[in-house]
C-alpha positions as a printed NumPy array, in Angstrom:
array([[ 33.834,  14.038,  53.785],
       [ 32.66 ,  10.462,  53.336],
       [ 34.744,   8.224,  55.591],
       [ 35.565,   5.848,  52.757],
       [ 36.958,   8.684,  50.642],
       [ 38.9  ,  10.044,  53.625],
       [ 40.404,   6.619,  54.253],
       [ 41.333,   6.283,  50.608],
       [ 42.99 ,   9.701,  50.613],
       [ 45.21 ,   8.669,  53.522],
       [ 46.005,   5.363,  51.86 ],
       [ 47.016,   7.011,  48.618],
       [ 49.195,   9.8  ,  49.902],
       [ 50.679,   8.545,  53.182],
       [ 53.984,   6.683,  52.806],
       [ 53.517,   5.116,  56.229],
       [ 50.317,   3.352,  55.245],
       [ 50.068,   0.321,  53.037],
       [ 46.51 ,  -0.522,  51.994],
       [ 45.692,  -4.096,  50.92 ],
       [ 45.137,  -4.28 ,  47.146],
       [ 41.562,  -5.592,  47.287],
       [ 40.519,  -2.968,  49.835],
       [ 42.131,  -0.271,  47.71 ],
       [ 40.262,  -1.442,  44.622],
       [ 37.014,  -1.485,  46.585],
       [ 37.459,   2.119,  47.653],
       [ 38.456,   3.222,  44.163],
       [ 35.391,   1.534,  42.774],
       [ 33.292,   3.731,  45.081],
       [ 34.947,   6.798,  43.557],
       [ 34.328,   5.596,  40.024],
       [ 30.665,   4.886,  40.757],
       [ 30.209,   8.321,  42.267],
       [ 31.899,   9.978,  39.298],
       [ 29.727,   8.047,  36.865],
       [ 26.657,   9.115,  38.85 ],
       [ 27.858,  12.716,  38.729],
       [ 28.197,  12.533,  34.943],
       [ 24.649,  11.211,  34.628],
       [ 23.255,  13.887,  36.944],
       [ 25.065,  16.695,  35.157],
       [ 24.005,  15.417,  31.744],
       [ 20.409,  15.123,  32.944],
       [ 20.592,  18.661,  34.307],
       [ 21.786,  19.991,  30.946],
       [ 19.061,  18.089,  29.093],
       [ 16.417,  19.484,  31.446],
       [ 17.625,  23.002,  30.672],
       [ 17.793,  22.585,  26.896],
       [ 14.716,  20.403,  26.41 ],
       [ 12.099,  23.135,  26.838],
       [  9.995,  23.413,  23.691],
       [  9.579,  26.801,  22.051],
       [  6.358,  27.627,  20.213],
       [  6.182,  29.754,  17.064],
       [  2.7  ,  30.754,  15.887],
       [  1.167,  27.664,  17.434],
       [  3.816,  25.274,  16.078],
       [  6.213,  23.455,  18.418],
       [  9.885,  23.971,  17.553],
       [ 11.689,  20.66 ,  17.989],
       [ 15.39 ,  19.933,  18.303],
       [ 17.465,  16.834,  18.9  ],
       [ 17.248,  17.486,  22.648],
       [ 13.474,  17.813,  22.978],
       [ 12.243,  15.665,  20.082],
       [ 11.797,  12.398,  21.972],
       [  9.968,  14.035,  24.869],
       [  7.634,  15.881,  22.483],
       [  6.752,  12.639,  20.714],
       [  6.215,  10.713,  23.961],
       [  4.202,  13.522,  25.592],
       [  1.764,  13.916,  22.684],
       [ -0.444,  11.066,  21.512],
       [ -0.95 ,  12.655,  18.092],
       [  1.633,  15.016,  16.617],
       [  2.419,  16.048,  13.044],
       [  6.057,  17.001,  12.428],
       [  7.358,  18.994,   9.462],
       [ 11.008,  18.525,   8.52 ],
       [ 11.963,  21.684,   6.629],
       [ 14.845,  23.725,   5.252],
       [ 14.849,  27.518,   5.725],
       [ 15.78 ,  28.095,   2.068],
       [ 13.076,  25.783,   0.646],
       [ 10.405,  27.648,  -1.344],
       [  7.743,  24.992,  -0.775],
       [  8.457,  25.106,   2.974],
       [  7.973,  28.878,   2.962],
       [  4.679,  28.464,   1.112],
       [  3.497,  25.834,   3.593],
       [  4.47 ,  27.812,   6.719],
       [  1.394,  30.112,   7.032],
       [ -1.031,  27.261,   6.286],
       [  0.749,  24.98 ,   8.736],
       [  0.6  ,  27.637,  11.457],
       [ -3.058,  28.351,  10.69 ],
       [ -3.864,  24.649,  11.077],
       [ -2.032,  24.492,  14.42 ],
       [ -3.883,  27.537,  15.769],
       [ -7.238,  26.224,  14.531],
       [ -6.746,  22.911,  16.322],
       [ -5.668,  24.729,  19.491],
       [ -8.763,  26.966,  19.398],
       [-10.953,  23.876,  19.072],
       [ -9.312,  22.389,  22.16 ],
       [ -7.843,  19.508,  20.167],
       [ -5.012,  17.471,  21.634],
       [ -3.392,  17.172,  18.202],
       [ -0.138,  19.117,  17.981],
       [  1.829,  20.435,  15.027],
       [  5.613,  20.714,  15.208],
       [  8.561,  21.508,  12.974],
       [ 12.229,  20.563,  12.744],
       [ 14.892,  22.503,  10.863],
       [ 16.494,  19.447,   9.264],
       [ 19.48 ,  21.461,   8.055],
       [ 20.414,  22.061,  11.701],
       [ 19.049,  18.899,  13.325],
       [ 20.587,  16.667,  10.665],
       [ 20.562,  13.597,  12.905],
       [ 16.755,  13.708,  13.03 ],
       [ 16.595,  14.073,   9.266],
       [ 18.779,  10.994,   8.874],
       [ 16.815,   9.018,  11.454],
       [ 13.519,   9.568,   9.66 ],
       [ 15.014,   9.27 ,   6.158],
       [ 14.17 ,  12.794,   5.034],
       [ 14.978,  12.971,   1.321],
       [ 13.32 ,  16.279,   0.395],
       [ 11.631,  19.329,   1.843],
       [  9.147,  19.656,   3.299],
       [  8.701,  16.11 ,   4.622],
       [  5.816,  15.595,   7.038],
       [  5.585,  12.673,   9.454],
       [  2.589,  11.869,  11.65 ],
       [  3.329,  10.286,  15.019],
       [  0.555,   8.396,  16.796],
       [  1.494,   6.931,  20.165],
       [  5.137,   7.361,  19.199],
       [  4.86 ,   5.463,  15.919],
       [  5.824,   7.395,  12.77 ],
       [  3.86 ,   7.297,   9.539],
       [  3.802,   9.316,   6.327],
       [  1.485,  12.3  ,   5.971],
       [ -0.83 ,  11.921,   2.997],
       [ -2.936,  15.072,   3.065],
       [ -2.896,  18.4  ,   1.272],
       [ -0.961,  21.602,   1.935],
       [ -3.735,  24.004,   2.97 ],
       [ -4.793,  24.568,   6.587],
       [ -8.234,  23.045,   5.971],
       [ -6.729,  19.985,   4.298],
       [ -4.2  ,  19.507,   7.093],
       [ -6.881,  19.764,   9.788],
       [ -9.255,  17.475,   7.879],
       [ -6.54 ,  14.847,   7.404],
       [ -5.566,  14.91 ,  11.077],
       [ -9.166,  14.663,  12.258],
       [ -9.742,  11.797,   9.858],
       [ -6.601,  10.046,  11.07 ],
       [ -7.467,  10.42 ,  14.745],
       [-11.244,  10.013,  14.558],
       [-13.665,   7.33 ,  13.332],
       [-12.891,   6.037,   9.821],
       [-16.304,   7.062,   8.483],
       [-18.861,   9.628,   9.628],
       [-22.224,   8.149,  10.605],
       [-24.973,   9.65 ,   8.431],
       [-28.437,   9.657,  10.001],
       [-30.147,  11.916,   7.466],
       [-29.962,  13.577,   4.066],
       [-28.788,  16.732,   5.856],
       [-25.848,  14.84 ,   7.364],
       [-24.851,  13.641,   3.901],
       [-25.12 ,  17.131,   2.414],
       [-22.947,  18.5  ,   5.229],
       [-20.304,  15.868,   4.514],
       [-20.213,  16.468,   0.754],
       [-18.224,  19.706,   0.753],
       [-15.113,  18.407,  -1.045],
       [-14.604,  17.401,  -4.665],
       [-14.809,  13.737,  -3.652],
       [-16.845,  12.004,  -0.935],
       [-17.162,   8.243,  -0.506],
       [-20.288,   6.854,   1.162],
       [-21.038,   3.302,   2.185],
       [-24.714,   2.344,   2.026],
       [-25.246,  -0.775,   4.153],
       [-28.469,  -2.124,   5.631],
       [-26.415,  -3.963,   8.234],
       [-23.22 ,  -2.247,   9.36 ],
       [-22.011,  -5.553,  10.819],
       [-22.059,  -7.198,   7.383],
       [-18.844,  -8.325,   5.717],
       [-19.188,  -5.617,   3.082],
       [-19.563,  -2.89 ,   5.71 ],
       [-16.533,  -4.184,   7.618],
       [-14.481,  -4.17 ,   4.415],
       [-15.634,  -0.617,   3.688],
       [-14.612,   0.611,   7.152],
       [-11.231,  -1.086,   6.802],
       [-10.627,   0.784,   3.552],
       [-11.868,   4.034,   5.121],
       [ -9.431,   3.581,   7.985],
       [ -6.508,   3.089,   5.589],
       [ -7.247,   5.902,   3.1  ],
       [ -6.515,   9.43 ,   4.25 ],
       [ -7.116,  11.53 ,   1.158],
       [-10.932,  11.49 ,   0.942],
       [-13.882,  11.833,   3.314],
       [-15.897,   8.728,   4.165],
       [-19.457,   8.4  ,   5.419],
       [-21.614,   5.383,   6.238],
       [-25.375,   4.997,   6.593],
       [-28.09 ,   2.416,   7.157],
       [-30.97 ,   4.895,   6.965],
       [-33.56 ,   4.112,   4.287],
       [-34.257,   7.821,   3.784],
       [-30.644,   8.375,   2.756],
       [-30.778,   5.314,   0.467],
       [-33.881,   6.746,  -1.211],
       [-32.468,  10.272,  -1.493],
       [-29.529,   8.979,  -3.521],
       [-31.472,   6.281,  -5.365],
       [-29.442,   3.421,  -3.863],
       [-31.271,   0.07 ,  -3.966],
       [-28.83 ,  -2.301,  -2.254],
       [-25.602,  -2.373,  -0.281],
       [-23.231,  -0.156,  -2.254],
       [-20.195,   2.076,  -2.152],
       [-20.751,   5.368,  -3.973],
       [-18.099,   7.899,  -4.962],
       [-19.713,  11.343,  -5.223],
       [-17.583,  13.85 ,  -7.15 ],
       [-17.804,  17.356,  -8.551],
       [-16.259,  16.449, -11.933],
       [-16.679,  14.126, -14.931],
       [-19.664,  11.785, -14.439],
       [-20.455,  13.148, -10.92 ],
       [-20.822,   9.721,  -9.278],
       [-19.746,   6.092,  -9.535],
       [-21.424,   3.085,  -7.869],
       [-20.064,  -0.28 ,  -6.74 ],
       [-22.613,  -2.823,  -5.537],
       [-20.963,  -6.184,  -6.193],
       [-17.941,  -7.976,  -4.713],
       [-17.598,  -5.559,  -1.806],
       [-14.179,  -6.671,  -0.586],
       [-11.279,  -4.588,   0.711],
       [ -9.415,  -5.069,  -2.56 ],
       [-12.339,  -4.256,  -4.866],
       [-13.42 ,  -1.205,  -2.852],
       [ -9.853,   0.132,  -2.787],
       [ -9.439,  -0.295,  -6.541],
       [-12.862,   1.232,  -7.197],
       [-12.139,   4.361,  -5.164],
       [ -8.672,   4.789,  -6.686],
       [-10.133,   4.559, -10.188],
       [-12.824,   7.151,  -9.526],
       [-11.518,   9.673,  -7.013],
       [ -9.483,  11.673,  -9.545],
       [-10.62 ,  13.364, -12.779],
       [-10.07 ,  11.454, -16.008],
       [ -7.456,  14.105, -16.823],
       [ -6.064,  15.723, -13.685],
       [ -4.081,  18.954, -13.787],
       [ -0.913,  18.565, -11.757],
       [ -0.197,  21.044,  -8.959],
       [  1.861,  21.124,  -5.786],
       [ -1.351,  20.698,  -3.775],
       [ -2.428,  17.469,  -5.47 ],
       [  1.082,  16.039,  -5.88 ],
       [  0.568,  13.548,  -2.997],
       [ -2.569,  12.214,  -4.706],
       [ -0.87 ,  11.991,  -8.091],
       [  2.405,  10.4  ,  -7.045],
       [  1.293,   8.67 ,  -3.857],
       [ -1.613,   6.698,  -5.285],
       [ -1.851,   3.018,  -6.099],
       [ -1.733,   3.599,  -9.88 ],
       [  1.919,   3.758, -10.944],
       [  1.535,   4.069, -14.723],
       [  1.091,   7.72 , -15.706],
       [  0.332,   9.404, -19.018],
       [  1.572,  13.007, -18.987],
       [  0.244,  15.632, -21.409],
       [  2.624,  18.613, -21.625],
       [  0.829,  21.676, -22.939],
       [  0.036,  25.316, -22.276],
       [ -3.427,  25.807, -20.855],
       [ -3.607,  29.041, -22.853],
       [ -3.159,  27.181, -26.127],
       [ -6.078,  27.321, -28.575],
       [ -5.727,  23.56 , -29.019],
       [ -5.879,  22.773, -25.295],
       [ -9.592,  21.975, -24.941],
       [ -9.557,  19.73 , -28.001],
       [ -6.409,  17.897, -26.847],
       [ -7.814,  17.471, -23.339],
       [-11.073,  16.015, -24.638],
       [ -9.267,  13.567, -26.95 ],
       [ -7.114,  12.46 , -24.015],
       [-10.165,  11.937, -21.768],
       [-11.656,   9.583, -24.369],
       [ -8.599,   7.37 , -23.95 ],
       [ -8.463,   7.812, -20.177],
       [-11.973,   6.478, -19.607],
       [-10.918,   3.15 , -21.174],
       [ -8.036,   2.76 , -18.724],
       [ -9.583,   3.894, -15.425],
       [ -7.79 ,   2.338, -12.481],
       [ -4.908,   1.15 , -14.657],
       [ -3.316,   4.396, -15.823],
       [ -3.44 ,   7.933, -14.459],
       [ -3.753,  10.719, -17.033],
       [ -2.094,  13.95 , -15.926],
       [ -1.945,  17.385, -17.546],
       [  1.237,  19.427, -16.978],
       [  0.619,  23.129, -17.64 ],
       [  3.828,  24.453, -19.178],
       [  2.889,  28.013, -18.171],
       [  3.467,  27.151, -14.489],
       [  7.065,  27.82 , -13.457],
       [  7.087,  25.057, -10.818],
       [  6.341,  22.537, -13.575],
       [  9.511,  23.301, -15.53 ],
       [ 11.426,  20.859, -13.332],
       [  9.111,  18.085, -14.548],
       [  9.819,  19.008, -18.164],
       [ 13.536,  18.956, -17.364],
       [ 13.159,  15.478, -15.867],
       [ 11.842,  14.27 , -19.23 ],
       [ 14.485,  16.173, -21.188],
       [ 11.895,  18.624, -22.503],
       [ 11.698,  22.39 , -22.9  ],
       [  8.568,  24.511, -23.207],
       [  9.186,  24.926, -26.95 ],
       [  9.035,  21.115, -27.365],
       [  5.36 ,  21.1  , -26.365],
       [  2.608,  20.125, -26.875],
       [  3.754,  16.557, -26.449],
       [  3.202,  13.617, -24.127],
       [  5.044,  10.836, -22.347],
       [  4.317,   7.713, -20.286],
       [  6.238,   6.932, -17.126],
       [  6.173,   3.834, -14.957],
       [  6.758,   4.867, -11.34 ],
       [  8.315,   1.535, -10.438],
       [ 11.893,   1.01 ,  -9.347],
       [ 13.278,   1.643, -12.822],
       [ 11.217,   4.818, -13.508],
       [ 11.014,   3.872, -17.191],
       [  9.933,   6.593, -19.638],
       [  8.205,   6.105, -22.983],
       [  8.16 ,   8.523, -25.919],
       [  5.642,   8.583, -28.812],
       [  6.669,   8.655, -32.46 ],
       [  4.47 ,  11.694, -33.049],
       [  3.123,  14.56 , -30.94 ],
       [ -0.367,  14.357, -32.462],
       [ -2.994,  14.435, -29.697],
       [ -5.982,  12.482, -31.014],
       [ -7.932,   9.604, -29.525],
       [ -6.566,   7.222, -32.174],
       [ -2.884,   8.154, -31.846],
       [ -2.855,   8.53 , -28.064],
       [ -4.956,   5.378, -27.688],
       [ -2.509,   3.362, -29.785],
       [  0.443,   4.683, -27.786],
       [ -1.184,   3.754, -24.47 ],
       [ -2.284,   0.321, -25.731],
       [  1.279,  -0.473, -26.836],
       [  2.484,   0.35 , -23.342],
       [ -0.228,  -1.749, -21.731],
       [  0.524,  -4.837, -23.833],
       [  4.276,  -4.522, -23.21 ],
       [  5.358,  -3.877, -26.802],
       [  6.465,  -0.274, -26.248],
       [ 10.214,   0.171, -25.782],
       [ 11.458,   2.45 , -23.015],
       [ 13.112,   5.702, -24.054],
       [ 16.508,   6.664, -22.621],
       [ 17.527,  10.312, -22.709],
       [ 20.966,  11.337, -23.922],
       [ 22.637,  14.595, -24.788],
       [ 24.934,  14.781, -27.77 ],
       [ 28.579,  13.965, -27.039],
       [ 30.374,  17.29 , -26.412],
       [ 33.27 ,  17.966, -28.786],
       [ 35.528,  18.612, -25.792],
       [ 34.238,  15.821, -23.554],
       [ 37.787,  14.58 , -22.798],
       [ 39.62 ,  17.916, -22.92 ],
       [ 39.772,  18.275, -19.125],
       [ 40.908,  15.893, -16.36 ],
       [ 37.258,  15.161, -15.468],
       [ 35.695,  13.483, -18.494],
       [ 32.152,  14.472, -19.489],
       [ 29.887,  11.487, -20.104],
       [ 26.467,  11.355, -21.75 ],
       [ 24.223,   8.435, -22.559],
       [ 25.777,   7.986, -25.99 ],
       [ 29.411,   7.643, -24.87 ],
       [ 28.945,   6.183, -21.396],
       [ 29.557,   2.51 , -22.193],
       [ 32.596,   3.286, -24.33 ],
       [ 34.294,   5.144, -21.466],
       [ 32.945,   3.774, -18.186],
       [ 32.898,   0.131, -19.255],
       [ 36.363,   0.179, -20.794],
       [ 37.898,  -3.062, -19.48 ],
       [ 41.357,  -1.469, -19.31 ],
       [ 40.333,   1.414, -17.059],
       [ 39.195,   1.953, -13.477],
       [ 36.489,   4.584, -13.867],
       [ 34.942,   6.609, -11.037],
       [ 31.775,   8.435, -12.115],
       [ 29.797,  11.152, -10.371],
       [ 26.127,  11.213, -11.378],
       [ 24.911,  14.732, -10.633],
       [ 22.113,  17.246, -11.14 ],
       [ 22.947,  20.851, -12.108],
       [ 20.579,  22.243,  -9.452],
       [ 21.786,  19.983,  -6.601],
       [ 23.465,  21.872,  -3.74 ],
       [ 25.507,  18.866,  -2.581],
       [ 26.743,  18.378,  -6.152],
       [ 27.894,  21.999,  -6.273],
       [ 29.802,  21.495,  -3.014],
       [ 31.461,  18.385,  -4.424],
       [ 32.415,  20.002,  -7.762],
       [ 35.769,  21.597,  -6.741],
       [ 36.82 ,  18.414,  -4.925],
       [ 35.912,  16.34 ,  -7.987],
       [ 37.901,  18.66 , -10.255],
       [ 40.899,  18.385,  -7.918],
       [ 40.543,  14.6  ,  -7.94 ],
       [ 40.616,  14.713, -11.737],
       [ 43.843,  16.717, -11.604],
       [ 45.39 ,  14.147,  -9.243],
       [ 44.764,  11.318, -11.708],
       [ 45.136,  13.308, -14.933],
       [ 48.336,  11.47 , -15.858],
       [ 47.145,   8.032, -14.772],
       [ 47.026,   5.395, -17.485],
       [ 44.446,   3.215, -15.761],
       [ 42.217,   5.598, -13.74 ],
       [ 39.532,   7.857, -15.224],
       [ 37.545,  10.456, -13.287],
       [ 34.235,  11.302, -14.972],
       [ 30.848,  12.905, -14.415],
       [ 27.402,  12.683, -15.995],
       [ 24.364,  14.963, -15.763],
       [ 21.69 ,  12.433, -14.822],
       [ 18.855,  14.881, -15.403],
       [ 19.632,  14.827, -19.131],
       [ 21.107,  11.342, -19.598],
       [ 19.829,   7.897, -18.648],
       [ 21.238,   4.381, -18.633],
       [ 19.354,   1.139, -18.966],
       [ 21.059,  -0.731, -16.127],
       [ 22.18 ,   2.118, -13.847],
       [ 19.325,   3.869, -12.08 ],
       [ 20.087,   7.016, -10.121],
       [ 17.751,   7.821,  -7.233],
       [ 19.61 ,  10.674,  -5.515],
       [ 22.325,  13.239,  -6.147],
       [ 25.228,  13.058,  -6.129],
       [ 25.607,   9.31 ,  -6.656],
       [ 29.131,   7.976,  -7.151],
       [ 29.812,   4.611,  -8.774],
       [ 33.047,   2.767,  -9.537],
       [ 33.504,   0.686, -12.693],
       [ 36.623,  -1.466, -12.075],
       [ 38.874,  -2.591, -14.905],
       [ 38.434,  -6.145, -16.147],
       [ 35.081,  -6.565, -14.437],
       [ 31.366,  -6.114, -15.092],
       [ 30.849,  -5.205, -11.444],
       [ 29.479,  -1.789, -10.478],
       [ 30.592,  -0.652,  -7.019],
       [ 28.593,   1.945,  -5.082],
       [ 30.866,   4.446,  -3.363],
       [ 29.571,   5.064,   0.175],
       [ 32.605,   6.764,   1.663],
       [ 33.381,  10.299,   2.728],
       [ 33.312,  12.905,  -0.029],
       [ 36.824,  14.178,   0.563],
       [ 39.845,  14.221,  -1.717],
       [ 41.769,  11.985,   0.675],
       [ 38.961,   9.404,   0.861],
       [ 38.572,   9.297,  -2.923],
       [ 42.334,   8.852,  -3.4  ],
       [ 42.499,   5.987,  -0.9  ],
       [ 39.538,   4.328,  -2.553],
       [ 41.082,   4.499,  -6.027],
       [ 44.604,   3.573,  -4.921],
       [ 43.204,   0.448,  -3.264],
       [ 41.399,  -0.579,  -6.436],
       [ 38.036,   0.226,  -4.905],
       [ 38.438,  -2.347,  -2.144],
       [ 38.81 ,   0.044,   0.773],
       [ 36.085,   2.526,   1.489],
       [ 35.792,   4.539,   4.671],
       [ 32.098,   4.38 ,   5.331],
       [ 30.665,   7.418,   7.03 ],
       [ 28.43 ,   5.965,   9.726],
       [ 25.237,   7.989,  10.384],
       [ 24.952,   6.488,  13.899],
       [ 28.449,   7.672,  14.785],
       [ 27.717,  11.186,  13.542],
       [ 24.481,  11.289,  15.553],
       [ 26.18 ,   9.957,  18.681],
       [ 29.084,  12.396,  18.474],
       [ 26.739,  15.326,  17.906],
       [ 24.799,  14.404,  21.041],
       [ 27.911,  13.783,  23.162],
       [ 29.726,  16.933,  22.116],
       [ 27.405,  19.052,  24.239],
       [ 28.466,  17.23 ,  27.394],
       [ 32.042,  16.413,  26.427],
       [ 33.611,  19.153,  28.535],
       [ 31.834,  17.926,  31.665],
       [ 32.592,  14.286,  30.969],
       [ 36.26 ,  15.077,  30.333],
       [ 36.639,  17.037,  33.559],
       [ 35.309,  14.117,  35.603],
       [ 37.135,  11.364,  33.759],
       [ 40.394,  13.297,  33.841],
       [ 40.805,  12.392,  37.516],
       [ 40.08 ,   8.735,  36.81 ],
       [ 42.584,   8.444,  33.968],
       [ 45.206,  10.266,  36.067],
       [ 44.905,   7.53 ,  38.674],
       [ 45.022,   4.828,  36.042],
       [ 48.314,   6.168,  34.7  ],
       [ 50.302,   5.213,  37.798],
       [ 48.291,   2.596,  39.698],
       [ 49.703,  -0.939,  39.26 ],
       [ 46.275,  -2.491,  38.939],
       [ 45.016,  -0.145,  36.23 ],
       [ 43.886,  -2.971,  33.947],
       [ 41.531,  -4.265,  36.592],
       [ 40.289,  -0.733,  37.23 ],
       [ 39.403,  -0.324,  33.572],
       [ 37.13 ,  -3.351,  33.891],
       [ 35.495,  -1.815,  36.96 ],
       [ 35.005,   1.501,  35.154],
       [ 33.398,  -0.189,  32.175],
       [ 31.076,  -2.15 ,  34.418]])
């Protein structure tokens, strides 16, 4: 036994010995330090056991325990945050695995990993995962969004582009032909690759991940593609086949030029091209809802393209095939059903997500062109969806709100109104439903409190924008204020919030939940060590000073 500990043992338990206070505290401090060291060692031992990384079909399986080490140990790693029940995640899985195995066979240092965000919820919160699958690319530990496609080839191409040179050097016509295997290829033709235009081109190439870039100074390649001067050329397999930019070769102009020409005039929406459609620089979208099997489809598509060519780079024209089951959610978002088509809408993908509805469903260049022009010049009024007011909207304790009766109920100056904005398909909303009904029962007889709900997939408000489900907002009596409820979704928390007039809200802290989840694994060990310390503190006269020592 250490002589200091032996001496302390005698001092503590022998009635014939009286140890000076300062000496006693010194010895006890030694014990505390050793116990703290023991906790650290034991925790480290547990981490070392649990931090081994499993591999499934070439993909690393990450958890809260091994995530940080995986990120720090791999210079380039793509991480998929998924949910086991997610259909899109299941569809991605074989392609994701195929990409991982392909990179491994090539001897690449790029790794692919996955995190079950329904289990490792702290990681999902940390990286702000809002839907599944969410892919994040980590380079030297720094996270960025993934902007590629969902096939193995697209994943591999995106990763190689992200980790390699921004543009492939083209020494011959054969090199160019080998590069042009996709629907879109962007090539910079520059006599001097140190020129300002070439530097701007390479900067754009480095920033854009969704197309292949090449660069050449070879006269033979210039001649083969009939390029006379420094230019950026977008080669494509659709519409007019190519587009050239030879003036004002700046980062801004090149970026705008590529964005305006890399997609078809009328692009058919799919899950594969969703990142290109919704993640691009153009935020104003015209959506044509129609069955591709319709006899009128080709005519409607051609009329729409005539309008689209006049607004290249300013508005994206998208075709939504109503025969595709996955697209029904988009129709629902616009308050449409398949029988309402063919029709079209405009949406502005800004913060307000404003929607615009035409007066007629006629798909001709003149009618569609006028509709788009009205939007562009700012004279078109946004359309707000609303269901009809149900006959029994107030028959139950939880009042049913729609766009048409919302202001009358929620903005009643004599009432404190708590509203749940939900989506019928939302799992969290379904979990909340029985609690919300019980809350309604609790306040059913209240003269100044109203519990209500509104289906935000079918009803919209001009000044209340809902970005996630469920969203809960409080409309206090006698005020125009709208209070966001950020507390726990429990009956007790809701009652406290309402009984305090909306002034007290127990905020559920993500950091605390993450910390407690991590500590719970070692809590038994920590408790067993600290139990001895707190036992001493209970009866020692200088326990306050000891607490300071322990904290230090």
